[in-house]
PDB file of C-alpha atoms and ligand atoms in Angstrom:
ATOM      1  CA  UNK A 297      12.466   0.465  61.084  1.00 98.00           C
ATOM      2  CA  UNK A 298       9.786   3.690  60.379  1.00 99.00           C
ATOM      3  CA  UNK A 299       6.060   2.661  61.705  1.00 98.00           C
ATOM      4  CA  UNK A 300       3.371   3.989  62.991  1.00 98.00           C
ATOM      5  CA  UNK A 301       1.393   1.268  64.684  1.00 98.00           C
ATOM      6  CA  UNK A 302      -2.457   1.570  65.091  1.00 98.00           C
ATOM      7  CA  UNK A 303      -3.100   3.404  68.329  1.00 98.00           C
ATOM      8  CA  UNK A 304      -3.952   1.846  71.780  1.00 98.00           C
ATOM      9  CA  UNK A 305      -7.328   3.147  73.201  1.00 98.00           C
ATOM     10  CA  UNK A 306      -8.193   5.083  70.052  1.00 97.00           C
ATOM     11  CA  UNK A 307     -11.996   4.440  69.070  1.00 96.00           C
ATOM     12  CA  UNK A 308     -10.965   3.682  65.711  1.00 96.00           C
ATOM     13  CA  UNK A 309      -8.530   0.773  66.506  1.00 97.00           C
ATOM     14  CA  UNK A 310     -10.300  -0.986  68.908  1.00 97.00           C
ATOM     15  CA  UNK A 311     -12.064  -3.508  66.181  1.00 96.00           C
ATOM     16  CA  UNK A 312      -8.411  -4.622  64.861  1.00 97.00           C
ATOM     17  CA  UNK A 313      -7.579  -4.791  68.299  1.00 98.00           C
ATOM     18  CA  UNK A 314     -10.100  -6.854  69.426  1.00 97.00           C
ATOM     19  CA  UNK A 315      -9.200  -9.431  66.890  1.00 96.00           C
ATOM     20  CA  UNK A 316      -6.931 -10.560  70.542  1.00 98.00           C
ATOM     21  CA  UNK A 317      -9.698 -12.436  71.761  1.00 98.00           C
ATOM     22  CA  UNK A 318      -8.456 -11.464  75.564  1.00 98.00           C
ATOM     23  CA  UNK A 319      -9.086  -7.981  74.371  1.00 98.00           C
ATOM     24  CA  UNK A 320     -12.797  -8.534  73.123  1.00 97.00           C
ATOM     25  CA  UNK A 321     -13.571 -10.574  75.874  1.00 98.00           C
ATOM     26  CA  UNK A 322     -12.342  -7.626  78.510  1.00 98.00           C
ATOM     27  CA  UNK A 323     -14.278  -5.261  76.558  1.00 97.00           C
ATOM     28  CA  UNK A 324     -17.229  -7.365  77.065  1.00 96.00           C
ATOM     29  CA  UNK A 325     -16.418  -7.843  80.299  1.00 96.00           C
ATOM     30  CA  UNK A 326     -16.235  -3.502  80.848  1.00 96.00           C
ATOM     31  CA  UNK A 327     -19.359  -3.526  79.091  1.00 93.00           C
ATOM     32  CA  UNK A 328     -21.287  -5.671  81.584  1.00 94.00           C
ATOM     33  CA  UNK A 329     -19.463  -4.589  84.892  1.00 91.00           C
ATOM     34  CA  UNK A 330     -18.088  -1.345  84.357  1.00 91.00           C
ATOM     35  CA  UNK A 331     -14.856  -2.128  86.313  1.00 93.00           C
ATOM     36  CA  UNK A 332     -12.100   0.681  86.269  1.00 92.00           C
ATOM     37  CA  UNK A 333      -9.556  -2.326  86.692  1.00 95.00           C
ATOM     38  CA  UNK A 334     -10.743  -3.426  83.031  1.00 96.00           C
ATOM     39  CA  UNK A 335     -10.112  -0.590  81.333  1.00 96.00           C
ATOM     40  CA  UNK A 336      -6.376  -0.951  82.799  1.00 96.00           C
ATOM     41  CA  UNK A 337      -6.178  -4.478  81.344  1.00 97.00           C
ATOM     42  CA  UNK A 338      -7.932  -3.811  78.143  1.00 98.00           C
ATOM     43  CA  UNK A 339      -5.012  -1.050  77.743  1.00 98.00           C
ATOM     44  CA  UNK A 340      -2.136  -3.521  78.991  1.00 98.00           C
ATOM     45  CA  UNK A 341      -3.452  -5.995  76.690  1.00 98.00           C
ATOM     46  CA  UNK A 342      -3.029  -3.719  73.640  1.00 98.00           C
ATOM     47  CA  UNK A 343       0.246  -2.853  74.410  1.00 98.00           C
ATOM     48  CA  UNK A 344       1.268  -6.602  75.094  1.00 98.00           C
ATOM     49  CA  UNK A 345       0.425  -6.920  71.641  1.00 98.00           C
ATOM     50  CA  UNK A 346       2.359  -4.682  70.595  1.00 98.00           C
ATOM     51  CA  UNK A 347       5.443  -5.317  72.383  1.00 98.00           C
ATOM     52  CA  UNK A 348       5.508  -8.548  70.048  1.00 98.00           C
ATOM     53  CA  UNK A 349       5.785  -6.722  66.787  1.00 98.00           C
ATOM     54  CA  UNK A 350       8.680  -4.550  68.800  1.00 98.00           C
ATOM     55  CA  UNK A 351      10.834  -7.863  70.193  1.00 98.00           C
ATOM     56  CA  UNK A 352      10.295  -9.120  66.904  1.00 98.00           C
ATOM     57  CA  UNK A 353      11.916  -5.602  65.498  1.00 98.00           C
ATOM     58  CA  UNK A 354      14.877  -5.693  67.904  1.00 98.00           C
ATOM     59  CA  UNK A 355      15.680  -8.879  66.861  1.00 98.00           C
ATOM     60  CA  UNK A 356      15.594  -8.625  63.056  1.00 98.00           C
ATOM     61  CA  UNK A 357      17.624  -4.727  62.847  1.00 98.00           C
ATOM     62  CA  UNK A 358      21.256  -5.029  62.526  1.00 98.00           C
ATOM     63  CA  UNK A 359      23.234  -3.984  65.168  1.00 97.00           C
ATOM     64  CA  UNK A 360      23.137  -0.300  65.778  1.00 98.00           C
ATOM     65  CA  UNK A 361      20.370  -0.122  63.658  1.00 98.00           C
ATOM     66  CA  UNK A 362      17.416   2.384  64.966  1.00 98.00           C
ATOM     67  CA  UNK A 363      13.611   2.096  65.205  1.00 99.00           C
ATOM     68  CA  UNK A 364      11.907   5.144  64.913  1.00 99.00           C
ATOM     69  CA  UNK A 365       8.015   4.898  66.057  1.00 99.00           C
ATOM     70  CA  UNK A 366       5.167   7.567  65.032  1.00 98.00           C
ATOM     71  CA  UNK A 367       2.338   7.461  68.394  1.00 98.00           C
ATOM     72  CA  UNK A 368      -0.247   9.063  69.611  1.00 98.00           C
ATOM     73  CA  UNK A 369      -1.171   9.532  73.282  1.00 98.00           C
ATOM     74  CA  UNK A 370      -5.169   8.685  73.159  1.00 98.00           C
ATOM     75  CA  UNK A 371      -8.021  10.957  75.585  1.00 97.00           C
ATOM     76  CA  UNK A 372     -10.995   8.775  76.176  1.00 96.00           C
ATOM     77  CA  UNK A 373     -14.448   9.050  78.328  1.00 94.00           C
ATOM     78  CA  UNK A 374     -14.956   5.623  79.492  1.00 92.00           C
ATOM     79  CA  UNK A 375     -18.165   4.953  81.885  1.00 89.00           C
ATOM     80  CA  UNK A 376     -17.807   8.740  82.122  1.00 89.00           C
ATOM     81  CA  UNK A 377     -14.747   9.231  83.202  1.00 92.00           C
ATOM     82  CA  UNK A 378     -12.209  11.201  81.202  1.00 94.00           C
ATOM     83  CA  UNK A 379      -8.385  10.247  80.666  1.00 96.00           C
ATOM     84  CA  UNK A 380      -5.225   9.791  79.237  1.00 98.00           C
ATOM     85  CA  UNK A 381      -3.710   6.938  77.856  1.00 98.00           C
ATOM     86  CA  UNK A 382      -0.552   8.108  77.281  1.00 98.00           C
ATOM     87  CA  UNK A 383       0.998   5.225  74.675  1.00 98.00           C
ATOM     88  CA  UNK A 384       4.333   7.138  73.889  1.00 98.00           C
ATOM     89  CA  UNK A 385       5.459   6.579  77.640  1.00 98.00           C
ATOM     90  CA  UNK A 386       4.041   2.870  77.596  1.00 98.00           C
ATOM     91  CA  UNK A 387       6.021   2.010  74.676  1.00 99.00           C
ATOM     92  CA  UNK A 388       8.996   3.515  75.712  1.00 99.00           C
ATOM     93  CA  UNK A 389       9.073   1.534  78.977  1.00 98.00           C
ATOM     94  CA  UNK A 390       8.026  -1.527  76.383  1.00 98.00           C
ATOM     95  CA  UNK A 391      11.526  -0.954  74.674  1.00 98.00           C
ATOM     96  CA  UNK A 392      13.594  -0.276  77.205  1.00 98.00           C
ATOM     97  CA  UNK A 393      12.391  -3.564  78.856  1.00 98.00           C
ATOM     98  CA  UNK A 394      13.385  -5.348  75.409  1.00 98.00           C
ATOM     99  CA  UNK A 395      16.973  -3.887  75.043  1.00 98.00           C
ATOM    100  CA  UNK A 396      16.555  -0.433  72.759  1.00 98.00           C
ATOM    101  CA  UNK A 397      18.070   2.142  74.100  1.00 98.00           C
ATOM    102  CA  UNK A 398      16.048   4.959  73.998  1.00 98.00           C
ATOM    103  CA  UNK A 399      17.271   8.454  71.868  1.00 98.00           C
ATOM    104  CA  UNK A 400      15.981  11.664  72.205  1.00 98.00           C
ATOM    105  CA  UNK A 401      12.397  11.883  70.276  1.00 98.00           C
ATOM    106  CA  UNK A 402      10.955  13.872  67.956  1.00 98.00           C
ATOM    107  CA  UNK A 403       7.558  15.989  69.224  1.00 98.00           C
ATOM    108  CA  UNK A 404       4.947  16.320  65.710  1.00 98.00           C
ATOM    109  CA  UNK A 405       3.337  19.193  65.958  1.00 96.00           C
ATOM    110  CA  UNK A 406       0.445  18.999  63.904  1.00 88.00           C
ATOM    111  CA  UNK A 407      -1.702  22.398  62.960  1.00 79.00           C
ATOM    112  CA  UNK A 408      -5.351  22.225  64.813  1.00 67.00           C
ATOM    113  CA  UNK A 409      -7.791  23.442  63.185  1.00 59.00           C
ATOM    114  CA  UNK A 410     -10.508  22.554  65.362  1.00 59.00           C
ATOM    115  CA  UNK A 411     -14.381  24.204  64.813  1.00 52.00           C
ATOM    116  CA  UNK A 412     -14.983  26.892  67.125  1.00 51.00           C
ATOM    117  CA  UNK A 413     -18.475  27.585  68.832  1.00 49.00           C
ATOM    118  CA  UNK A 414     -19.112  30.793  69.577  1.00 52.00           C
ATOM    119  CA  UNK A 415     -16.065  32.148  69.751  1.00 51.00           C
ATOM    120  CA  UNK A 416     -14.661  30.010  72.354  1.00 52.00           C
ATOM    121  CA  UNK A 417     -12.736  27.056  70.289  1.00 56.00           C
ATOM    122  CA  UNK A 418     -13.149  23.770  70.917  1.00 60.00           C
ATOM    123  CA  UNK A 419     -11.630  22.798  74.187  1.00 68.00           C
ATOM    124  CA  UNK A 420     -12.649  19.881  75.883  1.00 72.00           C
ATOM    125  CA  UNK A 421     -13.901  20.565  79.677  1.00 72.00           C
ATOM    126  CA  UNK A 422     -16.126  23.952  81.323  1.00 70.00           C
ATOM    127  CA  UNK A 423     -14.810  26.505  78.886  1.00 74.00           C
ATOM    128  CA  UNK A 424     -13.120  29.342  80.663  1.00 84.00           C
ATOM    129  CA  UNK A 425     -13.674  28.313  84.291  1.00 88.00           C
ATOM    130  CA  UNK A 426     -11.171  26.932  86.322  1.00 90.00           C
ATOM    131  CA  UNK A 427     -10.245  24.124  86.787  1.00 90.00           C
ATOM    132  CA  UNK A 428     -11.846  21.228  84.754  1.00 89.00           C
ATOM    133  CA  UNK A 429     -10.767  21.726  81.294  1.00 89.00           C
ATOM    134  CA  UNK A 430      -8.390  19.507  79.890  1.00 91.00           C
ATOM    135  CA  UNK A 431      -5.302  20.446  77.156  1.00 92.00           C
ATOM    136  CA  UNK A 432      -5.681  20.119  73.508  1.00 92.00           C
ATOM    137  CA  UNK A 433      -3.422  16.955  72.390  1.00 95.00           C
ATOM    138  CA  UNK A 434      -1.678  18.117  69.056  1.00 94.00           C
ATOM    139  CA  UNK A 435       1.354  16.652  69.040  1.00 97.00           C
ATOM    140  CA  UNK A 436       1.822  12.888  67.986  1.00 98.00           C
ATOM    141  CA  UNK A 437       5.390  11.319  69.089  1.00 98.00           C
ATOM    142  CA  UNK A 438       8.113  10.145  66.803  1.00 98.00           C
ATOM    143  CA  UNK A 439      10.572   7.666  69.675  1.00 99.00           C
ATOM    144  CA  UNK A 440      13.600   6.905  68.667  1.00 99.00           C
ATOM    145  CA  UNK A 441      15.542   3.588  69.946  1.00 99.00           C
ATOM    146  CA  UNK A 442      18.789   2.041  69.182  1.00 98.00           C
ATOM    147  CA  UNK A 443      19.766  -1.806  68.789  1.00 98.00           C
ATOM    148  CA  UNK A 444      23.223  -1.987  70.946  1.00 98.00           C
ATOM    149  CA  UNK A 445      25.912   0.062  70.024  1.00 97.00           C
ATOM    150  CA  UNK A 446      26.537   2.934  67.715  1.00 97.00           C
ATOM    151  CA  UNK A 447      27.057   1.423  63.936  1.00 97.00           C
ATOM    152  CA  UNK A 448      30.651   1.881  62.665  1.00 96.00           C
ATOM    153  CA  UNK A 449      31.852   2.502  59.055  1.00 96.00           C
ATOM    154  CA  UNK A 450      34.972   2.380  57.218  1.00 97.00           C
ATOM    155  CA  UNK A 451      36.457   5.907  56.689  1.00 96.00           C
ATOM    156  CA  UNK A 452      35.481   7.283  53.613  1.00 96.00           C
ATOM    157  CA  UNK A 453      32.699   5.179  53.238  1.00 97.00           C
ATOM    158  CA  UNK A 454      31.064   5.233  49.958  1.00 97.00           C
ATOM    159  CA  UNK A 455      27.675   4.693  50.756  1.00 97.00           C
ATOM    160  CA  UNK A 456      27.603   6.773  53.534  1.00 98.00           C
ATOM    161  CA  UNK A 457      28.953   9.841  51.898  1.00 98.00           C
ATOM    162  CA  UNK A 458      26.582   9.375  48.842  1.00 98.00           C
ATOM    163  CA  UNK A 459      23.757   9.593  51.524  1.00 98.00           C
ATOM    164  CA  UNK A 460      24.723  13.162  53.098  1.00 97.00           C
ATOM    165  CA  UNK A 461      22.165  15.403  54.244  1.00 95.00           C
ATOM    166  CA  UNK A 462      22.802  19.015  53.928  1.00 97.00           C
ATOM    167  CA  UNK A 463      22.944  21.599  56.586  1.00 98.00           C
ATOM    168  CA  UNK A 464      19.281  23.109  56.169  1.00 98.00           C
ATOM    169  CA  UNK A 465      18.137  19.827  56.454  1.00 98.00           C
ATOM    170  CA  UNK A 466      20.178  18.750  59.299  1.00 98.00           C
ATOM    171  CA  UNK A 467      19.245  21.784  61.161  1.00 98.00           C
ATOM    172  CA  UNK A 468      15.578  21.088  60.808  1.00 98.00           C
ATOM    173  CA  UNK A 469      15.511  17.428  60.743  1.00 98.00           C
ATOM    174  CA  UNK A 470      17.557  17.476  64.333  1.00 98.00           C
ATOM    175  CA  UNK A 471      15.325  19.957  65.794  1.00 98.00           C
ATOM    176  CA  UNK A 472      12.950  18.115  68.309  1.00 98.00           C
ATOM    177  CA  UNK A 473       9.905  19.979  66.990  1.00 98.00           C
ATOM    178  CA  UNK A 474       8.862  18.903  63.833  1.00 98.00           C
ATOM    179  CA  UNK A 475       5.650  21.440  62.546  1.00 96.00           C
ATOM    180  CA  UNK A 476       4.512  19.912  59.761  1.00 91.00           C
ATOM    181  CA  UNK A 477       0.975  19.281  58.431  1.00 81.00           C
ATOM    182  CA  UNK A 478      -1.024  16.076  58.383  1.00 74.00           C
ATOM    183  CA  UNK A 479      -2.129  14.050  55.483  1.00 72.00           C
ATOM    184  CA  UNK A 480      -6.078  14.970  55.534  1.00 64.00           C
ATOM    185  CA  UNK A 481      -6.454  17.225  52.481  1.00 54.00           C
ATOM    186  CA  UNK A 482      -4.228  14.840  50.379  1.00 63.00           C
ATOM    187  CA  UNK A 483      -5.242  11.494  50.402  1.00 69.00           C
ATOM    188  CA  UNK A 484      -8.050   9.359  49.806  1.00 76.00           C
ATOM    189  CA  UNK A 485     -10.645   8.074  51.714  1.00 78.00           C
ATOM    190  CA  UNK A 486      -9.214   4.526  52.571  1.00 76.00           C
ATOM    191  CA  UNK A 487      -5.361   6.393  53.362  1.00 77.00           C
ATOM    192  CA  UNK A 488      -7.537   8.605  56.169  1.00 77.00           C
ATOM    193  CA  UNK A 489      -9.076   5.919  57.715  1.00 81.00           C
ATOM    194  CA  UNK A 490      -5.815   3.717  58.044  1.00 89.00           C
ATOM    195  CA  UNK A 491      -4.381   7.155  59.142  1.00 92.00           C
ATOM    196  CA  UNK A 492      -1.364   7.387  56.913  1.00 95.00           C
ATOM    197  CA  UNK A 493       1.431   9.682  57.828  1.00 96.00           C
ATOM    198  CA  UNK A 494       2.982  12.350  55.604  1.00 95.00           C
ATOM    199  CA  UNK A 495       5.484  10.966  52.987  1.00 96.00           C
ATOM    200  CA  UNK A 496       7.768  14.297  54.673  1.00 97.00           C
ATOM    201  CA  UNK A 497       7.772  12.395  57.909  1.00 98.00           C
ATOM    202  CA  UNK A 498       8.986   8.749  56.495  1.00 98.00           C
ATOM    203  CA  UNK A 499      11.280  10.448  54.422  1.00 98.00           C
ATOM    204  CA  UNK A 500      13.217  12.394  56.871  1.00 98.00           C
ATOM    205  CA  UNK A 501      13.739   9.353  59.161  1.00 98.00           C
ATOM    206  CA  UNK A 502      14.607   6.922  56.546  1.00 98.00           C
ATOM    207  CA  UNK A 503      17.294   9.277  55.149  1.00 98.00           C
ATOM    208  CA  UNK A 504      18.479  10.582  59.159  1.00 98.00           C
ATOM    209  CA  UNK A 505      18.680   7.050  60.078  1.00 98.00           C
ATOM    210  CA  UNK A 506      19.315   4.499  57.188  1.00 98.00           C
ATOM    211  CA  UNK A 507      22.277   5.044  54.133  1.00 98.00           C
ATOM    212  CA  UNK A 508      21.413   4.568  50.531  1.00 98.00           C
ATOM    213  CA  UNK A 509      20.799   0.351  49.469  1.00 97.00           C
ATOM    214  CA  UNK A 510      20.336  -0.286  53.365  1.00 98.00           C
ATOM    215  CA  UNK A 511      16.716  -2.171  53.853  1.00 98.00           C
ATOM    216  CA  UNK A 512      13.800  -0.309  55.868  1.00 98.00           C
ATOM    217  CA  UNK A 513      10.870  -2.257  57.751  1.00 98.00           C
ATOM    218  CA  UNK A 514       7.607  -1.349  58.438  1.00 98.00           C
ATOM    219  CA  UNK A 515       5.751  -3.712  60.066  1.00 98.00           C
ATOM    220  CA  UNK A 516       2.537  -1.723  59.944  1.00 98.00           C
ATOM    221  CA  UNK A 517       2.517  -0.896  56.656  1.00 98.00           C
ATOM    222  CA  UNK A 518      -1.033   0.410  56.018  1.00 97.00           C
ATOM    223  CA  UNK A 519      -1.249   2.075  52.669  1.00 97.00           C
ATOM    224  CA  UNK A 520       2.254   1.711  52.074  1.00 97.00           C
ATOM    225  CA  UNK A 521       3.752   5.342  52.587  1.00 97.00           C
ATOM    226  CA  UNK A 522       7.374   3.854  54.103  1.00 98.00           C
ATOM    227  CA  UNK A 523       7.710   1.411  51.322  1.00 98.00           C
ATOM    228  CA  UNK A 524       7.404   3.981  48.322  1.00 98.00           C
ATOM    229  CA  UNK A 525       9.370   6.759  50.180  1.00 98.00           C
ATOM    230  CA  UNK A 526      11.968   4.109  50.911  1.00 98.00           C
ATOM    231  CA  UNK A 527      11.994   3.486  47.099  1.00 97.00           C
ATOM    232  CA  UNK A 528      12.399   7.125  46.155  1.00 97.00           C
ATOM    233  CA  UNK A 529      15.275   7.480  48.364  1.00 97.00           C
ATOM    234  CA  UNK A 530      16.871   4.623  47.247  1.00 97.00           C
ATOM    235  CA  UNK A 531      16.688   2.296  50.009  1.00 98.00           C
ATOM    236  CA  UNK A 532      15.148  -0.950  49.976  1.00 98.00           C
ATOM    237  CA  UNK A 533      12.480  -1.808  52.011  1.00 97.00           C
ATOM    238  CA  UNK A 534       9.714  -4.647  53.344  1.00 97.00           C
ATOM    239  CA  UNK A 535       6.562  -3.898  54.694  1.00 98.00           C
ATOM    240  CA  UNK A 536       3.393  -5.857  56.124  1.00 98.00           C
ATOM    241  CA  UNK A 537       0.058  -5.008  56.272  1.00 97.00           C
ATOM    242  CA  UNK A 538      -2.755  -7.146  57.992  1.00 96.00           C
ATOM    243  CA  UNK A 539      -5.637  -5.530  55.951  1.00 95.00           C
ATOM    244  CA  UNK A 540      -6.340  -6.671  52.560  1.00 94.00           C
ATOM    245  CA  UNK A 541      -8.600  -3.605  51.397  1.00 93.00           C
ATOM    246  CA  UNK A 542      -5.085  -1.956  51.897  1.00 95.00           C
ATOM    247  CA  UNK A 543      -3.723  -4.069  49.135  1.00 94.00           C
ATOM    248  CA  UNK A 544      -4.643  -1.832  46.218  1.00 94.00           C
ATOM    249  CA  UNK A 545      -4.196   1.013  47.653  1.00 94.00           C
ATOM    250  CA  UNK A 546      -0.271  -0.139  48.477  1.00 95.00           C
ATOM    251  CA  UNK A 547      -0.234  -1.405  44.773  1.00 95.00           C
ATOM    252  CA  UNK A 548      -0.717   1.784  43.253  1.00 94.00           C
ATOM    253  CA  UNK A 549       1.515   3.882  46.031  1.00 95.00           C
ATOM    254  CA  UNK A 550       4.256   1.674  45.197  1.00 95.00           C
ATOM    255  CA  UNK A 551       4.101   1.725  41.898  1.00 94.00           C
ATOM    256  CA  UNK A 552       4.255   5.731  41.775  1.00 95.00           C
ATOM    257  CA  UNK A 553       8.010   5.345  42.968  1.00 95.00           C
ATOM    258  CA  UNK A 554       8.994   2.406  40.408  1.00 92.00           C
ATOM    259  CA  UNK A 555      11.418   3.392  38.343  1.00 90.00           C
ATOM    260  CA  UNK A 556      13.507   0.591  36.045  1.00 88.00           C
ATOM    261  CA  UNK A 557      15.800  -0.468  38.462  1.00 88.00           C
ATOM    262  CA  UNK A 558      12.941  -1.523  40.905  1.00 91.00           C
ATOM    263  CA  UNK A 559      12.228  -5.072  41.582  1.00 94.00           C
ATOM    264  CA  UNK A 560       8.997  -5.231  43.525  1.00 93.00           C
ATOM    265  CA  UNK A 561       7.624  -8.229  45.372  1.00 94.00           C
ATOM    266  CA  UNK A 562       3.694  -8.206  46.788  1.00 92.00           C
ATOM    267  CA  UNK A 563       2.820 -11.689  48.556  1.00 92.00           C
ATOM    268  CA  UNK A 564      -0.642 -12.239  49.414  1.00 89.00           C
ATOM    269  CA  UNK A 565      -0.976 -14.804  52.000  1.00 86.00           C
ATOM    270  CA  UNK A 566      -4.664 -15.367  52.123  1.00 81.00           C
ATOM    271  CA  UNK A 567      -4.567 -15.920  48.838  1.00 78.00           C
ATOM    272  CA  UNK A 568      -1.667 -17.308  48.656  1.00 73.00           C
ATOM    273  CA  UNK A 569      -0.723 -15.405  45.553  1.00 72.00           C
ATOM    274  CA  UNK A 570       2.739 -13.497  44.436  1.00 73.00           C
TER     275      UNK A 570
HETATM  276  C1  LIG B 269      -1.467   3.757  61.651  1.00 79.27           C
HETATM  277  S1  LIG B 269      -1.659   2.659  60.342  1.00 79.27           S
HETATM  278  C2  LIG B 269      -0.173   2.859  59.406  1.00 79.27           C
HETATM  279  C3  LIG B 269      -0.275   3.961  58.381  1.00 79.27           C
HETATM  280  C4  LIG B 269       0.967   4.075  57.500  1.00 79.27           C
HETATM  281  N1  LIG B 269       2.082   4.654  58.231  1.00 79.27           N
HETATM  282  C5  LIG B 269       0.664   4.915  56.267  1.00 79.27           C
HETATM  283  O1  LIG B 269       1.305   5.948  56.069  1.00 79.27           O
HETATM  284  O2  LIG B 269      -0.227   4.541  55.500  1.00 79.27           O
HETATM  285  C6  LIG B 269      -1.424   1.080  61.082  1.00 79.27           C
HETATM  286  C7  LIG B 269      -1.613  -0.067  60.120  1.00 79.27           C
HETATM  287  O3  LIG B 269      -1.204  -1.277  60.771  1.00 79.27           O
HETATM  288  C8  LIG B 269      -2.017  -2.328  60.284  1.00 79.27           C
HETATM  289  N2  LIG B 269      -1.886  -3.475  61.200  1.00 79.27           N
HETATM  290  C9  LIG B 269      -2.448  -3.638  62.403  1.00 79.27           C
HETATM  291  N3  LIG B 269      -2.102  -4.815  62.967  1.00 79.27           N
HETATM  292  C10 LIG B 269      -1.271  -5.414  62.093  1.00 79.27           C
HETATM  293  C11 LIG B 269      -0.547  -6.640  62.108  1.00 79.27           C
HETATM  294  N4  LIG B 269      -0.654  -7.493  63.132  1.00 79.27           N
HETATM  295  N5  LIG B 269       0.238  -6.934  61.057  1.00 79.27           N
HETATM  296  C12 LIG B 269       0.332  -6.074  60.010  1.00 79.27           C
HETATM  297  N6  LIG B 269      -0.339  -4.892  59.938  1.00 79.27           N
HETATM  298  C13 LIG B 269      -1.119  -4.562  60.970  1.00 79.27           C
HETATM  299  C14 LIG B 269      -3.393  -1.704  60.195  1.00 79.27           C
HETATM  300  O4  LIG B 269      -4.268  -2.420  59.360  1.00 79.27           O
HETATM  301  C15 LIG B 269      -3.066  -0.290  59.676  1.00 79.27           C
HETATM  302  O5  LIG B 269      -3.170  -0.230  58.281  1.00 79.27           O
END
């Protein structure tokens, strides 16, 4: 599996996250009393919810088979009070309580480019007096977690051999710092706001982690980048997205990476159209 899920206690989530009624209600709840205790449930609510989508991942990989996740941590100001929710750690517990065994992760460091005013950058907190300012976050998490034990193949194995990486690439794909850029200048509207990852970073971890004809899931498809990248390195994939406006946008990613042997399957449920 290659996801990146949408983000607990980022602003722009919280709408699709609120379709939990227990999570709208707590935020209604926060917005009358203003209880600190809340704001812990709201976040232990979100992450509830996402636990499901992860059992339901450990139970449909193969043995051995790996889940890689892309997360942010998330800084918020709530009744003016400043914080971290730090989601990488809260998943990782999440896992570990489900069976993964957790691998060593991959840090994204992505370049900041922040506005500066006058001169000083945009740092969050009092500037260059000790000691309320707070670090930059610009690194998103890529965790890495195994389904039981280590996959085996016979020697020799076809498949496996036809997938080789190379040694450039294993040197930088293995290499816990990954500096590579977002997808901001590339991608349209709709792809920014459903915060689409780089087609670099699905590609890497489908072809570290998967072998050529082997099936890749994302169950948080959004505008499809794991499904065509899966396609162009000949894997097979399946992928679900909860937002319809997504659906054209997936349409015409996928098709991008169709090439005559590709059999492609879109189901609509509300619809109910193939
Ligand atoms: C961070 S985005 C994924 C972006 C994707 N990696 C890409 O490159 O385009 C998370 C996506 O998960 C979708 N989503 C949220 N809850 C979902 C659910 N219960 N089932 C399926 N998709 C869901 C959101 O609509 C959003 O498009």
């Amino acid at each position: 599996m290659v996801t990146s899920p949408p983000y607990p206690m980022i602003a722009m989530w919280d709408e699709l996250f609120r379709a939990d009624p227990a999570i709208g209600k707590l935020w209604n709840k926060l917005d009358s009393d203003g209880d600190e205790a809340t704001v812990r449930k709201i976040y232990d609510t979100m992450h509830e919810d996402l636990g499901k989508v992860w059992t339901e991942t450990h139970r449909v990989l193969c043995d051995g088979g790996i889940a890689a996740i892309n997360i942010g941590d998330a800084t918020r100001n709530i009744n003016g009070k400043f914080q971290l929710f730090p989601n990488h750690s809260r998943i990782t517990e999440v896992c570990e309580k489900i069976g993964f065994t957790s691998l060593p992760y991959i840090l994204w460091k992505k370049p900041t480019n922040k506005p500066s005013y006058k001169g000083k950058g945009a740092f969050l907190g009092s500037g260059f007096l000790p000691p309320n300012a707070y670090v930059t976050l610009d690194c998103e998490f890529i965790l890495l977690f195994r389904k039981g034990k280590l996959r085996k193949f016979p020697p020799h194995d076809k498949q496996r051999y036809d997938s080789v990486f190379t040694k450039k690439q294993r040197d930088e794909w293995f290499s816990q710092i990954w500096a590579l850029k977002g997808t901001r200048q590339t991608v349209s509207e709709l792809e920014r706001r459903t915060a689409a990852y780089p087609e670099e970073i699905a590609e890497r971890l489908i072809k570290m982690f998967s072998i050529k004809g082997e099936t890749v899931l994302d169950p948080f498809l959004g505008s499809g980048t794991t499904t065509k990248t899966a396609m162009l390195s000949d894997r097979n994939s399946f992928g679900y997205e909860v937002d319809r406006k997504l659906l054209q946008t997936i349409n015409t990613k996928v098709a991008s990476a169709k090439n005559s042997q590709s059999i492609i399957e879109i189901i609509d449920r509300e619809a109910g159209k193939r």
